Amino acid sequence: MQDGSARLRKALSAIVGLIGAAAAIYALTALEAGRNGLEFEDRLIDGTPVRIITPADADGPAPAVVIAHGFAGVMELMEPFAVSLARAGYVTFSFDFVGHGSHPTPLPTAISGPGGAAAKLIAQLNDMVGLARSFPGANGQVALLGHSMATDLIAKAAADGLKVDATIAVSLFSPDVTATSPGNMLIIVGGLEDGLTDEALRVTALTAGGPVEEGVTYGSFDDGTARRTVFADGVEHLGVLFDPESLDAARDWLDRAFARSSPEGWQANVRGPMIGLLFGGLLAFGWGLAGLTIAHPTPIPAQGAGVRPGVLLALVAGPMLVTPVLATLTPTGLLPLILGDYLGIHFFIYGAATGIGLLIAGRLGRAVLPAHPPSIATILSGLAAGVFVIAAFAITLDRYAYTFVPDTARLMLAPALFAALLPWFLADEWLTRGVPDGAEGRGRRLWVYALTKICFVVSLGLAVALDTERLFFLLIVAPVILAFFIVYGLISQRLVAVTGSPVPAAIALSAALAWSIAATFPRIIG
């Protein structure tokens, strides 16, 4: 009977894996098709990685659009705008700011001053506008499009005298915007970006001189005072970059600013659904692969603390409240990553606090402690899963959404981050697994797993409240970490199901997140 059950599980794993592989291949084909009709050229100009996209069938010089990413962003993240506008006949220039993505130069640690980070980034912006204005395939007209942090840089550059023909500010926040600067500005904000929607209307009202409405143009393109606010419904700070309403609004604004028309049949590069299908396919493929390669021949109960609700709440609440205090008091600068070193500290302290709580609960007989160290096979299973997750997601993300294949300088930071993250993932995986004696546990484990992740994100919010100036951008990072917990939680659940141990899941998730932080957070001079 057990042999038949094992064969059935193997067959199910094979079927799910094949379906996942087919979905991933279909998504990859669709994503590649989105590049048809365009010419991509990657250059390294004075140390800055630049991607120039031009229509393959361009019938003459066209206006250029310089596209700038936000904090912890990269040029690949802005590619939906770059590809969509190139399809509309524009020449687009995307690039990585100093310290970001593939740029080999780290950011200065000082923010202000002649040699500070802000001055470096604004200088890059000026250089890119100069490159776009003199590019042989462009006609000398230039627009600027920026997201988040880049909107402030664009406003500062405009205040310093940088002249462009049109501006698109996505998720705008800047104290340097005036009634006339930047000129001919479209403001695009995600409908779920609380605070930024009101700010967008306020900035548009500066031009209008009174109350304004979303979607209405005020001022005139002829004298550079045109301004409009558009809300992309149902999306937040990152989703706004992939939303078709955002892409269409940007294209329409530039067509109006340059008095031209997009090619008939123009379509925005809406790649979000295909990226979602790609990741879903990879997860399904990994789910099936795990069942075929590392599963036990018969189902076994998952090891874990098996704590009851009262003990669980105590073990969760303590670290959630203590960690922000201790972490914000701990000096940063251990790793040359803005916020990346703080995240490592936060994870490590949270993991140590949870581990101490588990140890105390175990000694009091309120939690099960590990009976013996993990076996070599268990550790190797976790490492193998980590390698699969990193390889599968890094390669695909790197081409379609984000720079996820780090250079050597960033790669050297991953082991230190792995060591900092592992205590939390080990403690959390153990805490959320196992079933109390006499309890029905499968459904309960799910809400326990969700609770600890929500509490971790809350602890990051508390840390921001304690040290807002230094940690403000964690408010942007926190939803990404929550998304990581959701997506990679499916991998964790599968690994525990097929191995019976939380250890492989902890190793795999620590490796994946350490790699992600090392590859994506802005690098500063160490």
Coordinates of C-alpha atoms in Angstrom, one line a residue:
M1 CA 0.0 0.0 0.0
Q2 CA 2.8 2.3 0.9
D3 CA 4.6 1.5 -2.4
G4 CA 1.5 2.4 -4.4
S5 CA 1.1 5.6 -2.4
A6 CA 4.8 6.5 -3.0
R7 CA 4.4 5.9 -6.8
L8 CA 1.3 8.1 -6.8
R9 CA 3.2 10.9 -5.1
K10 CA 6.1 10.6 -7.6
A11 CA 3.7 10.6 -10.5
L12 CA 2.0 13.7 -9.2
S13 CA 5.3 15.4 -8.7
A14 CA 6.3 14.6 -12.3
I15 CA 3.0 16.0 -13.7
V16 CA 3.2 19.2 -11.7
G17 CA 6.9 19.6 -12.6
L18 CA 6.1 19.2 -16.3
I19 CA 3.2 21.6 -16.2
G20 CA 5.4 24.2 -14.4
A21 CA 8.2 23.8 -17.0
A22 CA 5.7 24.2 -19.8
A23 CA 4.2 27.4 -18.2
A24 CA 7.7 28.8 -17.7
I25 CA 8.7 28.2 -21.3
Y26 CA 5.5 29.8 -22.6
A27 CA 6.1 32.8 -20.4
L28 CA 9.7 33.1 -21.5
T29 CA 8.6 33.0 -25.2
A30 CA 6.0 35.7 -24.6
L31 CA 8.5 37.9 -22.8
E32 CA 11.0 37.6 -25.6
A33 CA 8.3 38.3 -28.1
G34 CA 7.8 41.7 -26.4
R35 CA 11.2 42.7 -27.6
N36 CA 10.4 42.1 -31.3
G37 CA 10.8 45.1 -33.6
L38 CA 13.3 46.8 -31.3
E39 CA 17.1 47.1 -31.3
F40 CA 18.8 46.8 -27.9
E41 CA 22.3 48.2 -27.4
D42 CA 24.2 47.9 -24.1
R43 CA 27.1 50.3 -23.6
L44 CA 29.4 51.2 -20.8
I45 CA 29.8 55.0 -21.0
D46 CA 32.3 56.5 -18.5
G47 CA 31.7 53.6 -16.2
T48 CA 27.9 53.8 -16.4
P49 CA 25.9 50.8 -17.8
V50 CA 23.5 52.2 -20.4
R51 CA 20.8 50.5 -22.5
I52 CA 19.7 52.2 -25.7
I53 CA 16.5 50.9 -27.3
T54 CA 15.5 52.1 -30.8
P55 CA 12.7 51.0 -33.1
A56 CA 14.1 48.7 -35.7
D57 CA 12.0 50.3 -38.5
A58 CA 12.6 54.0 -37.5
D59 CA 12.1 56.3 -40.5
G60 CA 14.3 59.1 -39.1
P61 CA 15.6 60.8 -35.9
A62 CA 13.1 60.8 -33.0
P63 CA 12.8 62.4 -29.6
A64 CA 14.8 60.7 -26.9
V65 CA 13.6 59.7 -23.4
V66 CA 16.1 59.3 -20.5
I67 CA 14.7 56.9 -18.0
A68 CA 16.0 56.9 -14.4
H69 CA 15.2 54.3 -11.7
G70 CA 14.6 54.9 -8.0
F71 CA 16.3 53.9 -4.8
A72 CA 17.6 50.3 -4.9
G73 CA 16.2 50.1 -8.5
V74 CA 18.0 49.2 -11.7
M75 CA 17.4 49.9 -15.4
E76 CA 15.8 46.5 -16.0
L77 CA 13.1 47.5 -13.5
M78 CA 12.2 50.5 -15.8
E79 CA 12.2 48.4 -19.0
P80 CA 8.4 48.3 -19.3
F81 CA 8.5 52.1 -19.8
A82 CA 11.6 51.9 -22.1
V83 CA 10.2 49.2 -24.3
S84 CA 6.7 50.7 -24.5
L85 CA 8.1 54.1 -25.4
A86 CA 10.5 52.6 -28.0
R87 CA 7.5 50.9 -29.5
A88 CA 5.9 54.3 -29.7
G89 CA 8.8 55.5 -31.8
Y90 CA 11.0 57.1 -29.2
V91 CA 14.7 56.4 -28.6
T92 CA 15.1 55.4 -24.9
F93 CA 18.1 55.5 -22.7
S94 CA 18.0 53.5 -19.4
F95 CA 21.0 53.4 -17.0
D96 CA 22.2 52.3 -13.6
F97 CA 22.9 55.0 -11.1
V98 CA 26.2 54.9 -9.2
G99 CA 26.1 52.2 -6.5
H100 CA 23.1 50.5 -8.1
G101 CA 22.7 47.4 -10.2
S102 CA 25.6 46.7 -12.5
H103 CA 27.4 50.0 -11.9
P104 CA 30.9 49.1 -10.7
T105 CA 31.4 52.3 -8.6
P106 CA 30.0 52.5 -5.1
L107 CA 28.1 55.5 -3.8
P108 CA 29.9 58.0 -1.6
T109 CA 28.8 57.6 2.1
A110 CA 28.1 61.3 2.4
I111 CA 24.7 62.4 0.9
S112 CA 25.2 66.1 0.4
G113 CA 28.1 68.3 -0.5
P114 CA 30.1 68.7 -3.8
G115 CA 31.4 65.1 -3.8
G116 CA 28.3 63.5 -2.1
A117 CA 25.9 60.9 -3.4
A118 CA 23.2 63.4 -4.5
A119 CA 25.8 65.4 -6.5
K120 CA 27.1 62.2 -8.2
L121 CA 23.6 61.1 -9.2
I122 CA 22.5 64.5 -10.5
A123 CA 25.8 64.6 -12.5
Q124 CA 24.9 61.3 -14.1
L125 CA 21.5 62.5 -15.0
N126 CA 23.0 65.5 -16.7
D127 CA 25.4 63.3 -18.6
M128 CA 22.6 61.0 -19.8
V129 CA 20.6 64.0 -21.1
G130 CA 23.7 65.2 -22.9
L131 CA 24.2 61.8 -24.4
A132 CA 20.6 61.5 -25.5
R133 CA 20.6 65.0 -27.0
S134 CA 23.6 64.3 -29.2
F135 CA 22.7 60.7 -30.1
P136 CA 22.8 60.1 -33.9
G137 CA 19.4 58.4 -34.0
A138 CA 17.7 61.2 -31.9
N139 CA 16.5 64.6 -33.1
G140 CA 17.8 66.7 -30.2
Q141 CA 14.6 66.8 -28.2
V142 CA 14.8 65.1 -24.8
A143 CA 12.3 64.0 -22.1
L144 CA 13.1 62.8 -18.6
L145 CA 11.2 59.9 -16.9
G146 CA 12.1 59.0 -13.3
H147 CA 10.7 56.9 -10.5
S148 CA 10.6 57.6 -6.8
M149 CA 14.1 58.8 -5.8
A150 CA 14.8 59.8 -9.4
T151 CA 11.9 62.3 -9.3
D152 CA 13.7 64.2 -6.6
L153 CA 16.9 64.1 -8.6
I154 CA 15.1 65.4 -11.7
A155 CA 13.5 68.2 -9.7
K156 CA 16.9 69.2 -8.2
A157 CA 18.6 69.1 -11.7
A158 CA 15.8 71.2 -13.1
A159 CA 16.2 73.7 -10.3
D160 CA 20.0 73.8 -11.2
G161 CA 19.2 74.7 -14.8
L162 CA 18.8 71.3 -16.6
K163 CA 16.5 71.9 -19.5
V164 CA 14.4 69.1 -21.1
D165 CA 11.3 69.3 -23.3
A166 CA 9.0 67.1 -21.1
T167 CA 9.1 65.3 -17.7
I168 CA 7.3 62.3 -16.4
A169 CA 7.6 61.8 -12.6
V170 CA 6.4 58.4 -11.4
S171 CA 5.7 58.2 -7.6
L172 CA 6.8 61.8 -7.2
F173 CA 8.2 63.2 -4.0
S174 CA 10.4 66.2 -3.9
P175 CA 10.5 69.6 -2.1
D176 CA 12.2 71.2 -5.1
V177 CA 9.1 71.1 -7.4
T178 CA 7.7 74.6 -8.2
A179 CA 4.9 75.9 -10.3
T180 CA 7.0 75.9 -13.4
S181 CA 9.9 73.5 -12.7
P182 CA 10.3 70.8 -13.9
G183 CA 8.6 71.8 -17.1
N184 CA 5.7 70.0 -18.9
M185 CA 5.4 67.4 -16.1
L186 CA 3.2 64.4 -15.9
I187 CA 2.9 62.9 -12.5
I188 CA 1.9 59.2 -12.3
V189 CA 1.1 57.7 -8.9
G190 CA -0.1 54.3 -7.9
G191 CA -3.6 54.5 -6.5
L192 CA -2.4 52.6 -3.4
E193 CA 0.5 55.0 -2.7
D194 CA -1.0 56.7 0.3
G195 CA 0.3 60.2 0.8
L196 CA 1.8 60.4 -2.7
T197 CA -1.6 60.8 -4.3
D198 CA -2.3 63.9 -2.3
E199 CA 1.2 65.2 -3.0
A200 CA 0.7 64.8 -6.7
L201 CA -2.5 66.8 -6.7
R202 CA -0.8 69.5 -4.5
V203 CA 2.1 69.8 -7.0
T204 CA -0.3 70.1 -10.0
A205 CA -2.3 72.7 -8.1
L206 CA 0.9 74.8 -8.0
T207 CA 0.6 75.3 -11.7
A208 CA -3.2 75.5 -11.8
G209 CA -3.4 78.1 -9.0
G210 CA -6.3 76.3 -7.4
P211 CA -8.0 72.9 -6.9
V212 CA -7.3 70.3 -9.5
E213 CA -8.7 67.0 -10.7
E214 CA -6.9 63.8 -11.6
G215 CA -6.5 63.3 -15.4
V216 CA -6.9 67.0 -16.4
T217 CA -4.1 68.9 -18.0
Y218 CA -3.3 72.4 -16.7
G219 CA -1.0 75.0 -18.2
S220 CA 0.4 74.8 -21.7
F221 CA 3.0 72.7 -23.5
D222 CA 4.0 75.8 -25.5
D223 CA 5.5 77.6 -22.5
G224 CA 6.5 74.5 -20.6
T225 CA 3.9 74.8 -17.9
A226 CA 1.7 71.8 -18.8
R227 CA 1.0 69.6 -15.8
R228 CA -1.2 66.6 -15.1
T229 CA -1.7 64.0 -12.4
V230 CA -2.7 60.4 -13.3
F231 CA -3.6 57.7 -10.7
A232 CA -2.9 54.1 -11.8
D233 CA -5.7 52.3 -10.0
G234 CA -5.0 49.4 -7.7
V235 CA -1.2 49.4 -7.7
E236 CA 1.5 50.5 -5.3
H237 CA 5.1 51.8 -5.4
L238 CA 6.5 49.0 -7.6
G239 CA 3.4 47.9 -9.4
V240 CA 3.0 51.3 -10.9
L241 CA 6.0 50.5 -13.1
F242 CA 4.2 47.6 -14.7
D243 CA 0.7 49.0 -14.9
P244 CA -0.8 49.5 -18.4
E245 CA -2.5 52.7 -17.3
S246 CA 1.0 54.1 -16.3
L247 CA 2.6 53.1 -19.6
D248 CA -0.3 54.5 -21.7
A249 CA -0.3 57.8 -19.7
A250 CA 3.4 58.2 -20.3
R251 CA 3.2 57.5 -24.0
D252 CA 0.2 59.9 -24.4
W253 CA 2.0 62.7 -22.5
L254 CA 5.1 62.5 -24.7
D255 CA 3.0 62.4 -27.9
R256 CA 1.3 65.6 -26.8
A257 CA 4.5 67.2 -25.7
F258 CA 6.3 66.5 -29.0
A259 CA 3.1 66.9 -31.2
R260 CA 3.5 63.5 -32.7
S261 CA 1.5 60.2 -32.9
S262 CA 2.4 56.7 -31.9
P263 CA 2.4 54.0 -34.6
E264 CA -1.0 52.5 -35.4
G265 CA -1.7 49.5 -33.2
W266 CA 0.7 50.6 -30.5
Q267 CA 0.6 48.4 -27.4
A268 CA 2.2 48.9 -24.0
N269 CA 4.8 46.3 -22.9
V270 CA 2.6 44.8 -20.1
R271 CA 4.9 42.1 -18.9
G272 CA 3.6 41.7 -15.3
P273 CA 1.3 38.8 -16.0
M274 CA 4.0 36.9 -17.9
I275 CA 6.5 37.5 -15.2
G276 CA 4.0 36.1 -12.7
L277 CA 3.4 33.1 -14.9
L278 CA 7.1 32.5 -15.2
F279 CA 7.6 32.5 -11.5
G280 CA 4.6 30.4 -10.9
G281 CA 5.9 27.9 -13.5
L282 CA 9.3 27.8 -11.9
L283 CA 7.7 27.2 -8.4
A284 CA 5.7 24.4 -9.8
F285 CA 8.7 22.9 -11.5
G286 CA 10.7 23.1 -8.3
W287 CA 7.7 21.6 -6.4
G288 CA 7.8 18.6 -8.7
L289 CA 11.6 18.3 -8.7
A290 CA 11.7 18.3 -4.9
G291 CA 9.1 15.4 -4.8
L292 CA 11.2 13.4 -7.3
T293 CA 14.6 13.9 -5.8
I294 CA 14.6 14.6 -2.1
A295 CA 11.3 13.3 -0.8
H296 CA 11.1 10.5 1.7
P297 CA 9.5 7.3 0.4
T298 CA 6.7 7.6 2.9
P299 CA 5.2 10.8 4.5
I300 CA 6.7 11.7 7.8
P301 CA 5.5 14.3 10.4
A302 CA 7.3 17.6 10.2
Q303 CA 9.7 18.3 13.1
G304 CA 9.2 21.5 15.0
A305 CA 8.5 23.3 18.3
G306 CA 4.8 22.2 18.4
V307 CA 4.0 25.2 20.7
R308 CA 0.5 26.1 21.8
P309 CA -1.1 29.5 21.0
G310 CA -0.3 31.2 24.3
V311 CA 3.4 30.2 24.2
L312 CA 3.5 31.1 20.5
L313 CA 2.3 34.6 21.1
A314 CA 4.9 35.2 23.8
L315 CA 7.6 33.8 21.6
V316 CA 6.5 36.1 18.7
A317 CA 5.8 39.3 20.7
G318 CA 9.0 39.4 22.5
P319 CA 11.4 39.5 19.5
M320 CA 9.0 41.8 17.6
L321 CA 9.3 44.4 20.3
V322 CA 12.9 44.0 21.4
T323 CA 14.6 43.7 18.1
P324 CA 13.8 47.2 16.8
V325 CA 15.3 48.7 19.9
L326 CA 18.4 46.7 19.9
A327 CA 18.9 46.8 16.1
T328 CA 18.6 50.6 15.9
L329 CA 21.1 51.0 18.7
T330 CA 23.6 48.7 16.9
P331 CA 26.1 50.6 14.7
T332 CA 25.8 49.9 11.0
G333 CA 28.5 50.0 8.4
L334 CA 29.6 46.4 8.8
L335 CA 28.7 45.8 5.1
P336 CA 28.9 48.4 2.4
L337 CA 25.2 48.2 1.5
I338 CA 22.7 50.9 2.2
L339 CA 20.1 49.4 4.5
G340 CA 21.4 45.9 3.6
D341 CA 23.7 45.9 6.6
Y342 CA 20.9 47.0 8.8
L343 CA 18.6 44.2 7.5
G344 CA 21.3 41.7 8.3
I345 CA 21.5 43.0 11.9
H346 CA 17.7 43.1 12.3
F347 CA 17.4 39.5 11.1
F348 CA 20.3 38.3 13.3
I349 CA 19.0 39.9 16.5
Y350 CA 15.4 38.8 15.8
G351 CA 16.7 35.2 15.2
A352 CA 18.8 35.2 18.3
A353 CA 15.9 36.5 20.4
T354 CA 13.5 33.9 19.0
G355 CA 16.1 31.1 19.5
I356 CA 16.6 32.1 23.1
G357 CA 12.8 32.2 23.6
L358 CA 12.5 28.7 22.1
L359 CA 15.3 27.4 24.4
I360 CA 13.6 28.8 27.5
A361 CA 10.3 27.3 26.4
G362 CA 11.9 24.0 25.7
R363 CA 13.5 23.9 29.2
L364 CA 10.1 24.6 30.7
G365 CA 8.5 21.8 28.7
R366 CA 6.4 24.2 26.6
A367 CA 8.2 23.6 23.3
V368 CA 10.0 20.7 21.6
L369 CA 13.7 21.2 21.0
P370 CA 15.8 19.5 18.3
A371 CA 16.8 16.0 19.5
H372 CA 20.0 16.0 17.4
P373 CA 21.9 18.1 14.9
P374 CA 20.8 18.0 11.3
S375 CA 22.3 15.3 9.2
I376 CA 24.7 16.0 6.3
A377 CA 21.9 14.8 3.9
T378 CA 19.5 17.3 5.4
I379 CA 22.0 20.2 5.0
L380 CA 22.8 19.2 1.4
S381 CA 19.1 19.1 0.6
G382 CA 18.8 22.7 1.8
L383 CA 21.9 23.8 -0.1
A384 CA 20.6 22.1 -3.3
A385 CA 17.2 23.8 -3.0
G386 CA 19.0 27.2 -2.4
V387 CA 21.1 26.7 -5.5
F388 CA 18.0 25.9 -7.6
V389 CA 16.0 28.8 -6.3
I390 CA 18.9 31.3 -6.9
A391 CA 19.7 30.0 -10.3
A392 CA 16.1 29.8 -11.5
F393 CA 15.0 33.2 -10.3
A394 CA 18.3 35.1 -10.6
I395 CA 18.7 34.3 -14.3
T396 CA 15.1 35.1 -15.3
L397 CA 14.8 38.2 -13.0
D398 CA 18.1 39.5 -14.4
R399 CA 16.7 39.6 -17.9
Y400 CA 13.2 40.8 -17.4
A401 CA 12.9 42.7 -14.1
Y402 CA 16.0 43.3 -12.0
T403 CA 19.8 42.9 -11.9
F404 CA 20.0 39.6 -10.0
V405 CA 23.4 38.3 -11.2
P406 CA 25.8 40.3 -9.0
D407 CA 29.4 41.3 -9.8
T408 CA 32.2 40.0 -7.7
A409 CA 32.2 42.8 -5.2
R410 CA 28.5 42.2 -4.4
L411 CA 28.9 38.4 -4.5
M412 CA 31.5 38.5 -1.8
L413 CA 28.9 40.1 0.6
A414 CA 26.4 37.1 0.2
P415 CA 28.1 34.7 2.7
A416 CA 28.1 37.3 5.5
L417 CA 24.5 38.1 4.8
F418 CA 23.7 34.3 4.8
A419 CA 25.3 34.0 8.2
A420 CA 23.3 36.9 9.5
L421 CA 20.0 35.6 8.1
L422 CA 20.3 31.9 9.0
P423 CA 19.6 32.2 12.7
W424 CA 16.2 33.8 12.1
F425 CA 15.1 31.4 9.4
L426 CA 16.2 28.4 11.5
A427 CA 14.4 29.7 14.6
D428 CA 11.3 30.7 12.7
E429 CA 11.0 27.5 10.7
W430 CA 11.3 25.5 13.9
L431 CA 8.8 27.7 15.7
T432 CA 6.2 27.4 13.0
R433 CA 6.4 23.7 12.5
G434 CA 5.3 20.7 14.6
V435 CA 1.9 20.1 16.1
P436 CA 1.1 20.2 19.9
D437 CA 0.1 16.9 21.4
G438 CA -3.6 16.1 20.6
A439 CA -4.0 19.1 18.3
E440 CA -5.0 19.3 14.6
G441 CA -2.1 21.0 13.1
R442 CA -2.0 21.3 9.3
G443 CA -4.3 24.4 9.1
R444 CA -3.0 25.9 12.3
R445 CA 0.6 25.7 11.1
L446 CA -0.4 27.9 8.1
W447 CA -1.7 30.8 10.3
V448 CA 1.3 30.4 12.6
Y449 CA 3.7 30.7 9.6
A450 CA 1.8 33.8 8.4
L451 CA 1.7 35.4 11.9
T452 CA 5.5 35.3 12.4
K453 CA 6.1 36.9 9.0
I454 CA 3.6 39.7 9.7
C455 CA 5.2 40.3 13.1
F456 CA 8.7 40.5 11.4
V457 CA 7.4 43.2 9.0
V458 CA 5.8 45.0 11.9
S459 CA 9.1 45.0 13.7
L460 CA 10.7 46.7 10.6
G461 CA 8.0 49.4 10.8
L462 CA 8.8 49.9 14.5
A463 CA 12.5 50.3 13.6
V464 CA 11.6 53.0 11.1
A465 CA 9.6 54.8 13.7
L466 CA 12.6 54.7 16.1
D467 CA 15.1 55.9 13.5
T468 CA 13.1 57.4 10.6
E469 CA 15.9 59.5 9.0
R470 CA 18.3 56.5 8.7
L471 CA 15.7 53.8 7.9
F472 CA 13.0 55.6 6.0
F473 CA 13.5 53.5 2.8
L474 CA 12.7 50.4 4.7
L475 CA 9.0 51.4 4.2
I476 CA 9.6 50.7 0.5
V477 CA 11.6 47.5 1.2
A478 CA 9.2 46.0 3.7
P479 CA 6.5 45.1 1.2
V480 CA 9.1 43.4 -1.0
I481 CA 10.3 41.4 2.0
L482 CA 6.6 40.4 2.8
A483 CA 6.3 39.3 -0.9
F484 CA 9.4 37.3 -0.5
F485 CA 7.9 35.5 2.6
I486 CA 4.8 34.7 0.6
V487 CA 6.4 33.4 -2.6
Y488 CA 9.3 31.6 -0.9
G489 CA 7.0 30.4 1.8
L490 CA 5.6 28.0 -0.8
I491 CA 9.1 26.6 -1.3
S492 CA 9.5 26.3 2.4
Q493 CA 6.3 24.4 2.8
R494 CA 7.3 22.0 0.1
L495 CA 10.7 21.4 1.5
V496 CA 9.4 20.6 4.9
A497 CA 6.7 18.3 3.4
V498 CA 9.2 16.2 1.5
T499 CA 12.0 16.1 4.1
G500 CA 10.2 16.3 7.4
S501 CA 12.7 18.8 8.6
P502 CA 12.6 22.7 8.7
V503 CA 16.4 22.9 8.3
P504 CA 16.5 22.6 4.4
A505 CA 13.9 25.3 4.1
A506 CA 15.8 27.6 6.4
I507 CA 19.1 27.1 4.5
A508 CA 17.4 27.6 1.1
L509 CA 15.5 30.7 2.1
S510 CA 18.5 32.2 3.9
A511 CA 20.6 31.7 0.8
A512 CA 18.0 33.1 -1.5
L513 CA 17.4 36.3 0.5
A514 CA 21.1 36.8 1.2
W515 CA 21.7 36.7 -2.6
S516 CA 18.8 39.1 -3.2
I517 CA 20.1 41.7 -0.7
A518 CA 23.7 41.5 -2.0
A519 CA 22.5 41.8 -5.6
T520 CA 20.0 44.7 -5.2
F521 CA 20.8 47.1 -2.3
P522 CA 22.8 50.2 -3.2
R523 CA 26.5 49.7 -2.6
I524 CA 28.5 52.4 -0.8
I525 CA 32.2 52.9 -0.3
G526 CA 33.3 50.4 2.3

